[in-house]
PDB file of C-alpha atoms and ligand atoms in Angstrom:
ATOM      1  CA  MET R 428      43.537 -36.171  -3.147  1.00 54.00           C
ATOM      2  CA  GLY R 429      41.187 -33.926  -1.173  1.00 60.00           C
ATOM      3  CA  MET R 430      37.494 -33.664  -1.908  1.00 67.00           C
ATOM      4  CA  LYS R 431      36.545 -30.959  -4.351  1.00 73.00           C
ATOM      5  CA  ILE R 432      34.127 -28.494  -2.804  1.00 73.00           C
ATOM      6  CA  LYS R 433      31.839 -26.764  -5.253  1.00 70.00           C
ATOM      7  CA  PRO R 434      32.020 -22.997  -4.784  1.00 70.00           C
ATOM      8  CA  VAL R 435      28.764 -21.414  -3.650  1.00 78.00           C
ATOM      9  CA  ILE R 436      27.525 -19.131  -6.398  1.00 87.00           C
ATOM     10  CA  GLU R 437      25.779 -16.128  -4.979  1.00 95.00           C
ATOM     11  CA  PRO R 438      22.347 -15.842  -6.644  1.00 97.00           C
ATOM     12  CA  ASP R 439      21.505 -12.695  -8.548  1.00 98.00           C
ATOM     13  CA  LEU R 440      18.419 -11.061  -7.040  1.00 98.00           C
ATOM     14  CA  SER R 441      18.296  -8.075  -9.387  1.00 98.00           C
ATOM     15  CA  ILE R 442      15.363  -7.271 -11.641  1.00 98.00           C
ATOM     16  CA  SER R 443      14.300  -4.479 -13.997  1.00 97.00           C
ATOM     17  CA  ILE R 444      11.080  -2.490 -14.148  1.00 97.00           C
ATOM     18  CA  GLY R 445      11.236  -0.489 -17.357  1.00 96.00           C
ATOM     19  CA  LYS R 446      14.620   1.228 -17.254  1.00 96.00           C
ATOM     20  CA  MET R 447      14.781   1.010 -13.443  1.00 98.00           C
ATOM     21  CA  ARG R 448      17.199  -1.584 -12.103  1.00 98.00           C
ATOM     22  CA  LEU R 449      16.537  -2.979  -8.609  1.00 98.00           C
ATOM     23  CA  LYS R 450      19.236  -4.840  -6.668  1.00 98.00           C
ATOM     24  CA  ASN R 451      16.527  -7.066  -5.249  1.00 98.00           C
ATOM     25  CA  PRO R 452      12.761  -7.392  -5.695  1.00 98.00           C
ATOM     26  CA  VAL R 453      11.641  -6.099  -2.289  1.00 98.00           C
ATOM     27  CA  MET R 454       9.988  -2.686  -1.930  1.00 98.00           C
ATOM     28  CA  THR R 455       7.973  -1.023   0.801  1.00 98.00           C
ATOM     29  CA  ALA R 456       4.294  -0.476   0.060  1.00 98.00           C
ATOM     30  CA  SER R 457       3.185   3.138  -0.011  1.00 98.00           C
ATOM     31  CA  GLY R 458       1.431   4.291   3.150  1.00 97.00           C
ATOM     32  CA  THR R 459       3.029   1.689   5.396  1.00 98.00           C
ATOM     33  CA  PHE R 460       6.519   3.166   5.566  1.00 97.00           C
ATOM     34  CA  GLY R 461       5.985   6.867   6.183  1.00 97.00           C
ATOM     35  CA  TYR R 462       8.680   8.846   4.361  1.00 98.00           C
ATOM     36  CA  GLY R 463      11.420   6.302   5.079  1.00 97.00           C
ATOM     37  CA  GLN R 464      13.157   8.324   7.770  1.00 97.00           C
ATOM     38  CA  GLU R 465      10.764   7.080  10.467  1.00 97.00           C
ATOM     39  CA  PHE R 466      12.246   3.600   9.907  1.00 97.00           C
ATOM     40  CA  GLU R 467      15.969   4.445   9.779  1.00 96.00           C
ATOM     41  CA  HIS R 468      16.582   3.430  13.407  1.00 95.00           C
ATOM     42  CA  PHE R 469      15.104  -0.014  12.853  1.00 94.00           C
ATOM     43  CA  MET R 470      16.933  -1.108   9.725  1.00 94.00           C
ATOM     44  CA  ASP R 471      19.411  -0.371   6.951  1.00 97.00           C
ATOM     45  CA  LEU R 472      17.126   1.204   4.359  1.00 97.00           C
ATOM     46  CA  HIS R 473      19.801   1.038   1.660  1.00 97.00           C
ATOM     47  CA  GLN R 474      19.401  -2.708   1.419  1.00 98.00           C
ATOM     48  CA  LEU R 475      15.853  -2.496   0.081  1.00 98.00           C
ATOM     49  CA  GLY R 476      15.158  -2.850  -3.632  1.00 98.00           C
ATOM     50  CA  ALA R 477      13.098   0.344  -3.530  1.00 98.00           C
ATOM     51  CA  VAL R 478      11.378   2.657  -1.085  1.00 98.00           C
ATOM     52  CA  ILE R 479       7.870   3.941  -1.834  1.00 98.00           C
ATOM     53  CA  PRO R 480       6.726   6.685   0.545  1.00 98.00           C
ATOM     54  CA  LYS R 481       3.129   7.678   1.335  1.00 97.00           C
ATOM     55  CA  GLY R 482       1.281   8.899  -1.745  1.00 97.00           C
ATOM     56  CA  ILE R 483       1.284  12.577  -2.598  1.00 97.00           C
ATOM     57  CA  SER R 484      -1.191  14.923  -4.237  1.00 97.00           C
ATOM     58  CA  LEU R 485      -0.756  18.451  -5.581  1.00 97.00           C
ATOM     59  CA  ALA R 486      -2.474  20.088  -2.592  1.00 97.00           C
ATOM     60  CA  PRO R 487      -2.226  18.975   1.057  1.00 98.00           C
ATOM     61  CA  MET R 488      -4.960  16.570   2.201  1.00 96.00           C
ATOM     62  CA  PRO R 489      -6.119  16.299   5.834  1.00 96.00           C
ATOM     63  CA  GLY R 490      -7.435  12.753   5.473  1.00 96.00           C
ATOM     64  CA  ASN R 491     -10.606  11.227   6.924  1.00 96.00           C
ATOM     65  CA  ARG R 492     -12.060  11.657  10.392  1.00 97.00           C
ATOM     66  CA  PRO R 493     -10.740   9.277  13.064  1.00 98.00           C
ATOM     67  CA  PRO R 494     -10.636   6.473  14.039  1.00 98.00           C
ATOM     68  CA  ARG R 495      -8.746   5.623  10.867  1.00 98.00           C
ATOM     69  CA  ILE R 496      -7.072   2.311  11.762  1.00 98.00           C
ATOM     70  CA  PHE R 497      -8.684  -0.770  13.265  1.00 98.00           C
ATOM     71  CA  GLU R 498      -7.069  -4.150  13.820  1.00 98.00           C
ATOM     72  CA  THR R 499      -8.981  -7.233  12.648  1.00 98.00           C
ATOM     73  CA  ASN R 500      -8.156 -10.942  12.731  1.00 97.00           C
ATOM     74  CA  GLY R 501      -5.130 -11.342  10.492  1.00 97.00           C
ATOM     75  CA  GLY R 502      -5.184  -7.798   9.195  1.00 98.00           C
ATOM     76  CA  ILE R 503      -5.966  -4.122   9.605  1.00 98.00           C
ATOM     77  CA  LEU R 504      -8.615  -1.811   8.282  1.00 98.00           C
ATOM     78  CA  ASN R 505      -7.532   1.685   7.330  1.00 98.00           C
ATOM     79  CA  SER R 506      -9.466   4.713   6.194  1.00 97.00           C
ATOM     80  CA  ILE R 507      -6.650   7.270   6.177  1.00 97.00           C
ATOM     81  CA  GLY R 508      -8.122   9.156   3.241  1.00 96.00           C
ATOM     82  CA  LEU R 509      -4.805   9.831   1.517  1.00 95.00           C
ATOM     83  CA  GLN R 510      -3.582  12.317   4.120  1.00 97.00           C
ATOM     84  CA  ASN R 511      -0.398  13.993   2.903  1.00 97.00           C
ATOM     85  CA  PRO R 512       1.310  17.409   3.029  1.00 98.00           C
ATOM     86  CA  GLY R 513       1.052  18.094  -0.719  1.00 98.00           C
ATOM     87  CA  LEU R 514       3.789  18.292  -3.327  1.00 98.00           C
ATOM     88  CA  GLU R 515       5.489  21.544  -2.242  1.00 98.00           C
ATOM     89  CA  VAL R 516       6.011  20.490   1.373  1.00 98.00           C
ATOM     90  CA  PHE R 517       6.985  16.988   0.253  1.00 98.00           C
ATOM     91  CA  ILE R 518       9.711  18.414  -1.994  1.00 98.00           C
ATOM     92  CA  LYS R 519      11.021  20.710   0.703  1.00 98.00           C
ATOM     93  CA  GLU R 520      10.793  18.534   3.788  1.00 98.00           C
ATOM     94  CA  ARG R 521      10.828  14.896   2.673  1.00 98.00           C
ATOM     95  CA  LEU R 522      12.518  14.538  -0.679  1.00 98.00           C
ATOM     96  CA  PRO R 523      16.074  15.534   0.411  1.00 98.00           C
ATOM     97  CA  TYR R 524      16.274  12.618   2.855  1.00 98.00           C
ATOM     98  CA  LEU R 525      14.606  10.152   0.493  1.00 98.00           C
ATOM     99  CA  LYS R 526      16.990  11.134  -2.308  1.00 97.00           C
ATOM    100  CA  SER R 527      19.983  10.445  -0.070  1.00 97.00           C
ATOM    101  CA  LEU R 528      19.075   6.756   0.235  1.00 97.00           C
ATOM    102  CA  LYS R 529      21.197   4.375  -1.809  1.00 97.00           C
ATOM    103  CA  THR R 530      18.207   2.591  -3.246  1.00 98.00           C
ATOM    104  CA  ASN R 531      15.493   3.314  -5.790  1.00 98.00           C
ATOM    105  CA  LEU R 532      12.975   5.940  -4.840  1.00 98.00           C
ATOM    106  CA  ILE R 533       9.524   5.370  -6.323  1.00 98.00           C
ATOM    107  CA  ILE R 534       7.028   8.178  -5.789  1.00 98.00           C
ATOM    108  CA  ASN R 535       3.409   7.153  -5.321  1.00 98.00           C
ATOM    109  CA  PHE R 536       1.015   9.855  -6.540  1.00 97.00           C
ATOM    110  CA  PHE R 537      -2.659  10.446  -7.236  1.00 95.00           C
ATOM    111  CA  GLY R 538      -5.145  13.128  -8.218  1.00 94.00           C
ATOM    112  CA  ASN R 539      -8.862  13.783  -8.338  1.00 91.00           C
ATOM    113  CA  THR R 540      -8.919  14.605 -12.021  1.00 91.00           C
ATOM    114  CA  LEU R 541      -6.995  13.817 -15.178  1.00 92.00           C
ATOM    115  CA  GLN R 542      -5.627  17.343 -14.976  1.00 93.00           C
ATOM    116  CA  GLU R 543      -4.314  16.871 -11.440  1.00 94.00           C
ATOM    117  CA  TYR R 544      -2.678  13.544 -12.286  1.00 95.00           C
ATOM    118  CA  SER R 545      -1.085  15.166 -15.334  1.00 96.00           C
ATOM    119  CA  GLU R 546       0.300  18.187 -13.512  1.00 97.00           C
ATOM    120  CA  LEU R 547       1.777  16.015 -10.775  1.00 97.00           C
ATOM    121  CA  ALA R 548       3.366  13.618 -13.234  1.00 98.00           C
ATOM    122  CA  GLN R 549       4.985  16.526 -15.085  1.00 98.00           C
ATOM    123  CA  ARG R 550       6.280  18.146 -11.937  1.00 98.00           C
ATOM    124  CA  LEU R 551       7.625  14.875 -10.548  1.00 98.00           C
ATOM    125  CA  ASN R 552       9.298  14.182 -13.860  1.00 97.00           C
ATOM    126  CA  ALA R 553      11.242  17.424 -13.540  1.00 97.00           C
ATOM    127  CA  LEU R 554      12.702  16.497 -10.132  1.00 97.00           C
ATOM    128  CA  GLU R 555      16.048  14.819  -9.641  1.00 96.00           C
ATOM    129  CA  GLY R 556      16.690  11.653  -7.668  1.00 97.00           C
ATOM    130  CA  ILE R 557      13.450   9.832  -8.460  1.00 98.00           C
ATOM    131  CA  SER R 558      13.766   6.374 -10.026  1.00 98.00           C
ATOM    132  CA  GLY R 559      10.136   5.733 -10.894  1.00 98.00           C
ATOM    133  CA  LEU R 560       6.502   6.611 -10.333  1.00 98.00           C
ATOM    134  CA  GLU R 561       3.687   4.544  -8.905  1.00 98.00           C
ATOM    135  CA  MET R 562       0.316   5.923  -9.908  1.00 97.00           C
ATOM    136  CA  ASN R 563      -2.443   5.146  -7.422  1.00 95.00           C
ATOM    137  CA  ILE R 564      -5.766   4.525  -9.141  1.00 94.00           C
ATOM    138  CA  SER R 565      -7.023   2.356  -6.335  1.00 86.00           C
ATOM    139  CA  CYS R 566      -7.680   4.118  -3.012  1.00 79.00           C
ATOM    140  CA  PRO R 567     -10.985   2.837  -1.564  1.00 76.00           C
ATOM    141  CA  ASN R 568     -11.254   5.651   1.011  1.00 73.00           C
ATOM    142  CA  VAL R 569     -12.000   8.782  -1.016  1.00 74.00           C
ATOM    143  CA  LYS R 570     -15.131   9.636  -2.982  1.00 62.00           C
ATOM    144  CA  CYS R 571     -13.702  11.011  -6.199  1.00 56.00           C
ATOM    145  CA  GLY R 572     -10.518  10.363  -8.132  1.00 60.00           C
ATOM    146  CA  GLY R 573      -8.255   7.358  -7.718  1.00 69.00           C
ATOM    147  CA  ILE R 574     -10.489   4.357  -7.704  1.00 76.00           C
ATOM    148  CA  VAL R 575     -12.898   5.979 -10.164  1.00 77.00           C
ATOM    149  CA  PHE R 576     -10.110   5.653 -12.741  1.00 85.00           C
ATOM    150  CA  GLY R 577      -9.013   2.240 -11.547  1.00 89.00           C
ATOM    151  CA  SER R 578     -12.455   0.627 -11.754  1.00 92.00           C
ATOM    152  CA  ASP R 579     -13.106   1.474 -15.390  1.00 93.00           C
ATOM    153  CA  PRO R 580     -10.924  -0.006 -18.138  1.00 96.00           C
ATOM    154  CA  LYS R 581     -11.493   2.906 -20.541  1.00 95.00           C
ATOM    155  CA  MET R 582     -10.601   5.500 -17.922  1.00 94.00           C
ATOM    156  CA  THR R 583      -7.568   3.476 -16.869  1.00 96.00           C
ATOM    157  CA  TYR R 584      -6.385   3.440 -20.476  1.00 97.00           C
ATOM    158  CA  ARG R 585      -7.059   7.143 -20.944  1.00 95.00           C
ATOM    159  CA  LEU R 586      -5.241   8.141 -17.772  1.00 96.00           C
ATOM    160  CA  VAL R 587      -2.253   5.829 -18.216  1.00 97.00           C
ATOM    161  CA  SER R 588      -1.690   6.759 -21.863  1.00 98.00           C
ATOM    162  CA  ARG R 589      -1.857  10.451 -21.008  1.00 97.00           C
ATOM    163  CA  ILE R 590       0.545  10.176 -18.054  1.00 98.00           C
ATOM    164  CA  LYS R 591       2.942   8.023 -20.008  1.00 98.00           C
ATOM    165  CA  LYS R 592       3.371  10.869 -22.504  1.00 97.00           C
ATOM    166  CA  LEU R 593       4.194  13.310 -19.716  1.00 98.00           C
ATOM    167  CA  THR R 594       6.979  11.434 -17.981  1.00 97.00           C
ATOM    168  CA  SER R 595      10.141   9.644 -18.948  1.00 97.00           C
ATOM    169  CA  LEU R 596      10.217   7.826 -15.588  1.00 98.00           C
ATOM    170  CA  PRO R 597       9.155   4.165 -15.370  1.00 98.00           C
ATOM    171  CA  LEU R 598       5.428   4.146 -14.605  1.00 98.00           C
ATOM    172  CA  ILE R 599       3.898   1.547 -12.276  1.00 98.00           C
ATOM    173  CA  VAL R 600       0.097   1.537 -12.026  1.00 98.00           C
ATOM    174  CA  LYS R 601      -1.323   0.409  -8.672  1.00 98.00           C
ATOM    175  CA  LEU R 602      -4.539  -1.551  -9.080  1.00 97.00           C
ATOM    176  CA  THR R 603      -7.543  -2.099  -6.874  1.00 97.00           C
ATOM    177  CA  PRO R 604      -8.959  -5.564  -6.163  1.00 97.00           C
ATOM    178  CA  ASN R 605     -12.420  -3.988  -5.796  1.00 96.00           C
ATOM    179  CA  VAL R 606     -13.436  -4.736  -9.373  1.00 96.00           C
ATOM    180  CA  THR R 607     -15.225  -7.606 -11.085  1.00 96.00           C
ATOM    181  CA  ASP R 608     -12.214  -8.629 -13.133  1.00 97.00           C
ATOM    182  CA  ILE R 609      -8.790  -7.190 -12.324  1.00 98.00           C
ATOM    183  CA  LYS R 610      -7.351  -8.728 -15.520  1.00 98.00           C
ATOM    184  CA  VAL R 611      -9.339  -6.294 -17.658  1.00 98.00           C
ATOM    185  CA  ILE R 612      -7.952  -3.276 -15.783  1.00 98.00           C
ATOM    186  CA  ALA R 613      -4.403  -4.663 -15.884  1.00 98.00           C
ATOM    187  CA  ARG R 614      -4.673  -5.087 -19.658  1.00 98.00           C
ATOM    188  CA  SER R 615      -5.889  -1.504 -20.056  1.00 98.00           C
ATOM    189  CA  ALA R 616      -2.926  -0.254 -18.020  1.00 98.00           C
ATOM    190  CA  GLU R 617      -0.560  -2.242 -20.228  1.00 98.00           C
ATOM    191  CA  GLU R 618      -2.208  -0.989 -23.428  1.00 98.00           C
ATOM    192  CA  GLY R 619      -1.917   2.556 -22.076  1.00 98.00           C
ATOM    193  CA  GLY R 620       1.843   2.084 -21.802  1.00 98.00           C
ATOM    194  CA  ALA R 621       2.408   1.215 -18.128  1.00 98.00           C
ATOM    195  CA  ASP R 622       5.851  -0.237 -17.414  1.00 98.00           C
ATOM    196  CA  ALA R 623       4.442  -2.431 -14.639  1.00 98.00           C
ATOM    197  CA  VAL R 624       1.339  -2.960 -12.534  1.00 98.00           C
ATOM    198  CA  SER R 625       1.324  -3.357  -8.757  1.00 98.00           C
ATOM    199  CA  LEU R 626      -1.487  -5.298  -7.110  1.00 98.00           C
ATOM    200  CA  VAL R 627      -3.379  -5.375  -4.915  1.00 98.00           C
ATOM    201  CA  ASN R 628      -4.384  -2.313  -2.929  1.00 97.00           C
ATOM    202  CA  THR R 629      -6.789  -2.963  -0.037  1.00 97.00           C
ATOM    203  CA  PHE R 630     -10.213  -4.648  -0.096  1.00 97.00           C
ATOM    204  CA  ARG R 631     -13.199  -2.478   0.900  1.00 97.00           C
ATOM    205  CA  ALA R 632     -14.308  -3.711   4.292  1.00 98.00           C
ATOM    206  CA  MET R 633     -15.749  -2.650   7.649  1.00 98.00           C
ATOM    207  CA  ALA R 634     -16.082  -3.550  11.333  1.00 98.00           C
ATOM    208  CA  ILE R 635     -18.761  -2.731  13.904  1.00 98.00           C
ATOM    209  CA  ASN R 636     -18.459  -2.177  17.639  1.00 98.00           C
ATOM    210  CA  ILE R 637     -21.449  -4.098  18.982  1.00 98.00           C
ATOM    211  CA  HIS R 638     -21.452  -2.209  22.302  1.00 98.00           C
ATOM    212  CA  THR R 639     -21.620   1.300  20.871  1.00 98.00           C
ATOM    213  CA  ARG R 640     -23.394  -0.075  17.786  1.00 98.00           C
ATOM    214  CA  LYS R 641     -21.215   2.217  15.735  1.00 98.00           C
ATOM    215  CA  PRO R 642     -18.671   1.518  12.986  1.00 98.00           C
ATOM    216  CA  GLU R 643     -15.083   1.082  14.197  1.00 98.00           C
ATOM    217  CA  LEU R 644     -13.883   3.533  11.540  1.00 98.00           C
ATOM    218  CA  GLY R 645     -14.898   7.171  11.328  1.00 98.00           C
ATOM    219  CA  ASN R 646     -15.395   6.711   7.605  1.00 97.00           C
ATOM    220  CA  VAL R 647     -17.571   3.584   8.235  1.00 98.00           C
ATOM    221  CA  THR R 648     -15.723   1.588   5.562  1.00 97.00           C
ATOM    222  CA  GLY R 649     -12.007   1.221   5.003  1.00 97.00           C
ATOM    223  CA  GLY R 650      -9.512  -0.983   3.208  1.00 97.00           C
ATOM    224  CA  LEU R 651      -8.460  -4.390   4.540  1.00 98.00           C
ATOM    225  CA  SER R 652      -4.799  -5.396   4.306  1.00 98.00           C
ATOM    226  CA  GLY R 653      -2.509  -7.929   5.990  1.00 98.00           C
ATOM    227  CA  PRO R 654      -2.221 -11.739   5.987  1.00 98.00           C
ATOM    228  CA  ALA R 655      -6.006 -12.133   5.769  1.00 98.00           C
ATOM    229  CA  ILE R 656      -5.939 -10.994   2.128  1.00 98.00           C
ATOM    230  CA  LYS R 657      -2.840 -12.875   0.961  1.00 98.00           C
ATOM    231  CA  PRO R 658      -4.498 -15.848  -0.745  1.00 98.00           C
ATOM    232  CA  ILE R 659      -6.847 -13.564  -2.697  1.00 98.00           C
ATOM    233  CA  ALA R 660      -4.051 -11.196  -3.704  1.00 98.00           C
ATOM    234  CA  LEU R 661      -1.962 -14.179  -4.793  1.00 98.00           C
ATOM    235  CA  ARG R 662      -4.773 -15.470  -7.000  1.00 98.00           C
ATOM    236  CA  MET R 663      -5.122 -12.034  -8.603  1.00 98.00           C
ATOM    237  CA  VAL R 664      -1.380 -11.760  -9.298  1.00 98.00           C
ATOM    238  CA  TRP R 665      -1.442 -15.224 -10.861  1.00 98.00           C
ATOM    239  CA  GLU R 666      -4.415 -14.302 -13.066  1.00 98.00           C
ATOM    240  CA  VAL R 667      -2.942 -10.975 -14.169  1.00 98.00           C
ATOM    241  CA  PHE R 668       0.470 -12.525 -14.890  1.00 98.00           C
ATOM    242  CA  GLN R 669      -1.164 -14.768 -17.481  1.00 98.00           C
ATOM    243  CA  VAL R 670      -2.707 -11.972 -19.506  1.00 98.00           C
ATOM    244  CA  ILE R 671      -0.035  -9.247 -19.636  1.00 98.00           C
ATOM    245  CA  LYS R 672       3.633  -9.051 -20.584  1.00 98.00           C
ATOM    246  CA  ILE R 673       4.804  -6.160 -18.396  1.00 98.00           C
ATOM    247  CA  PRO R 674       6.109  -6.972 -14.877  1.00 98.00           C
ATOM    248  CA  VAL R 675       3.631  -7.583 -12.077  1.00 98.00           C
ATOM    249  CA  ILE R 676       4.502  -6.380  -8.572  1.00 99.00           C
ATOM    250  CA  GLY R 677       2.799  -8.499  -5.907  1.00 99.00           C
ATOM    251  CA  ILE R 678       1.292  -6.885  -2.809  1.00 98.00           C
ATOM    252  CA  GLY R 679      -0.979  -8.352  -0.162  1.00 98.00           C
ATOM    253  CA  GLY R 680      -0.254  -9.713   3.279  1.00 98.00           C
ATOM    254  CA  ILE R 681       3.404 -10.633   2.824  1.00 98.00           C
ATOM    255  CA  VAL R 682       4.919 -11.168   6.276  1.00 98.00           C
ATOM    256  CA  LYS R 683       7.757 -13.581   5.497  1.00 98.00           C
ATOM    257  CA  ALA R 684      10.014 -14.744   2.660  1.00 98.00           C
ATOM    258  CA  GLU R 685       7.804 -17.765   1.903  1.00 98.00           C
ATOM    259  CA  ASP R 686       4.883 -15.431   1.158  1.00 99.00           C
ATOM    260  CA  ALA R 687       7.015 -13.395  -1.236  1.00 99.00           C
ATOM    261  CA  ILE R 688       8.259 -16.569  -2.942  1.00 98.00           C
ATOM    262  CA  GLU R 689       4.649 -17.670  -3.502  1.00 98.00           C
ATOM    263  CA  PHE R 690       3.948 -14.348  -5.232  1.00 99.00           C
ATOM    264  CA  ILE R 691       7.071 -14.714  -7.385  1.00 98.00           C
ATOM    265  CA  LEU R 692       6.140 -18.269  -8.375  1.00 98.00           C
ATOM    266  CA  ALA R 693       2.670 -16.964  -9.279  1.00 98.00           C
ATOM    267  CA  GLY R 694       4.275 -14.434 -11.626  1.00 98.00           C
ATOM    268  CA  ALA R 695       5.375 -11.412  -9.599  1.00 98.00           C
ATOM    269  CA  SER R 696       8.710  -9.903 -10.661  1.00 98.00           C
ATOM    270  CA  ALA R 697       8.879  -7.980  -7.400  1.00 98.00           C
ATOM    271  CA  VAL R 698       6.919  -7.600  -4.173  1.00 99.00           C
ATOM    272  CA  GLN R 699       5.893  -4.869  -1.769  1.00 98.00           C
ATOM    273  CA  ILE R 700       5.801  -5.263   1.985  1.00 98.00           C
ATOM    274  CA  GLY R 701       2.909  -3.346   3.537  1.00 98.00           C
ATOM    275  CA  THR R 702       1.091  -4.065   6.785  1.00 98.00           C
ATOM    276  CA  ALA R 703       4.008  -6.158   8.110  1.00 98.00           C
ATOM    277  CA  ASN R 704       6.102  -2.949   8.355  1.00 97.00           C
ATOM    278  CA  LEU R 705       3.773  -1.772  11.099  1.00 96.00           C
ATOM    279  CA  ILE R 706       4.376  -4.895  13.183  1.00 95.00           C
ATOM    280  CA  HIS R 707       7.966  -5.786  12.374  1.00 97.00           C
ATOM    281  CA  PRO R 708       9.830  -3.061  10.458  1.00 97.00           C
ATOM    282  CA  LYS R 709      12.660  -5.379   9.426  1.00 97.00           C
ATOM    283  CA  THR R 710      10.332  -7.678   7.472  1.00 98.00           C
ATOM    284  CA  GLY R 711      11.600  -6.377   4.113  1.00 98.00           C
ATOM    285  CA  LEU R 712      15.222  -7.211   4.903  1.00 98.00           C
ATOM    286  CA  GLU R 713      14.290 -10.659   6.193  1.00 98.00           C
ATOM    287  CA  VAL R 714      12.308 -11.315   3.033  1.00 98.00           C
ATOM    288  CA  ILE R 715      15.345 -10.422   0.890  1.00 98.00           C
ATOM    289  CA  GLU R 716      17.521 -12.828   2.868  1.00 98.00           C
ATOM    290  CA  GLY R 717      14.876 -15.569   2.723  1.00 98.00           C
ATOM    291  CA  ILE R 718      14.584 -15.278  -1.062  1.00 98.00           C
ATOM    292  CA  ARG R 719      18.370 -15.456  -1.354  1.00 98.00           C
ATOM    293  CA  LYS R 720      18.481 -18.617   0.761  1.00 98.00           C
ATOM    294  CA  TYR R 721      15.675 -20.205  -1.265  1.00 98.00           C
ATOM    295  CA  LEU R 722      17.525 -19.528  -4.539  1.00 98.00           C
ATOM    296  CA  LEU R 723      20.657 -21.066  -3.027  1.00 97.00           C
ATOM    297  CA  GLN R 724      18.783 -24.079  -1.654  1.00 97.00           C
ATOM    298  CA  TYR R 725      17.207 -24.908  -5.015  1.00 96.00           C
ATOM    299  CA  ARG R 726      20.254 -23.798  -7.009  1.00 95.00           C
ATOM    300  CA  PHE R 727      18.596 -21.073  -9.030  1.00 97.00           C
ATOM    301  CA  PRO R 728      21.319 -18.676 -10.207  1.00 97.00           C
ATOM    302  CA  HIS R 729      18.913 -15.813 -10.820  1.00 98.00           C
ATOM    303  CA  LEU R 730      15.641 -14.556  -9.398  1.00 98.00           C
ATOM    304  CA  GLN R 731      14.368 -14.423 -12.998  1.00 97.00           C
ATOM    305  CA  ASN R 732      14.409 -18.233 -13.019  1.00 96.00           C
ATOM    306  CA  LEU R 733      11.683 -18.231 -10.398  1.00 98.00           C
ATOM    307  CA  ILE R 734       9.194 -15.737 -11.836  1.00 98.00           C
ATOM    308  CA  GLY R 735       5.964 -17.488 -12.853  1.00 98.00           C
ATOM    309  CA  LEU R 736       7.461 -20.930 -12.305  1.00 98.00           C
ATOM    310  CA  LEU R 737       4.279 -22.243 -10.720  1.00 97.00           C
ATOM    311  CA  GLY R 738       3.580 -25.774 -11.923  1.00 88.00           C
ATOM    312  CA  LYS R 739       6.611 -25.820 -14.231  1.00 86.00           C
TER     313      LYS R 739
HETATM  314  C1  SIN C1931      -5.618   5.867   2.343  1.00 75.49           C
HETATM  315  O1  SIN C1931      -4.852   6.835   2.518  1.00 75.49           O
HETATM  316  O2  SIN C1931      -6.820   5.959   2.568  1.00 75.49           O
HETATM  317  C2  SIN C1931      -5.079   4.575   1.832  1.00 75.49           C
HETATM  318  C3  SIN C1931      -4.444   4.727   0.517  1.00 75.49           C
HETATM  319  C4  SIN C1931      -4.906   3.739  -0.485  1.00 75.49           C
HETATM  320  O3  SIN C1931      -5.512   2.725  -0.146  1.00 75.49           O
HETATM  321  O4  SIN C1931      -4.645   3.956  -1.676  1.00 75.49           O
END
């Protein structure tokens, strides 16, 4: 009699965010992946769980004065200032390619006022080929809008509940870490009807050139991202996971599968790869494979088994 070899059961990496089904939990973070097409020569984009292009506004935005990127130890500072071509140009020049991808397309959007957020949400809702929306209420690099909503629980609630009424698409709300207690804002987003929250956007930060005695960024301050912020982002995901029921999407310095697995154990249902795309564009695909191997190694049949398993 020969030895019986147990068949290897392929783990199921799929997850749901509202009515959106993702084949795996790995997305690209908005602003670090252009409009997808820039990365097509480096990797098979279809394998990603979702693609999130650079955020869009109703009108084109030129962004902040340069320099707008500065590398720090273990991270980068950016002060892009939400540069984008505006909705019309986006629809004409970028959306056709993005729609052709065989993965979920999540559109990141923002406005300066409740009215602008509302109009964008309505117009995006009317387009075909979009799987979900990510609403940015967390940019640290512009004076009005965005973070003004994301730093105040009442305004977060007001904005999210209004937008939720205007769209049938799953709504992810992207949170800023630049608040006293991110749990309070996450709860407001959930009460407003968000289908998920994504956290964290960048930490307000700065760098100085001691020879010119000037700031390294044209905007003086910017947002810090990359491995330097990972432990703080992880703590925030873990805290938020304990106080809300909707899915949490973990963002912050993920450069390898082990980082993503930490976020999932802390409670993230999915993750976004950001700064790592700028260094090694294939990071997302390697993270998917690493999660798969981890599930196989520890014999978890489903990614769901892992979410929030910390200490259990
Ligand atoms: C930027 O464009 O300034 C960055 C976007 C953001 O942090 O939300």
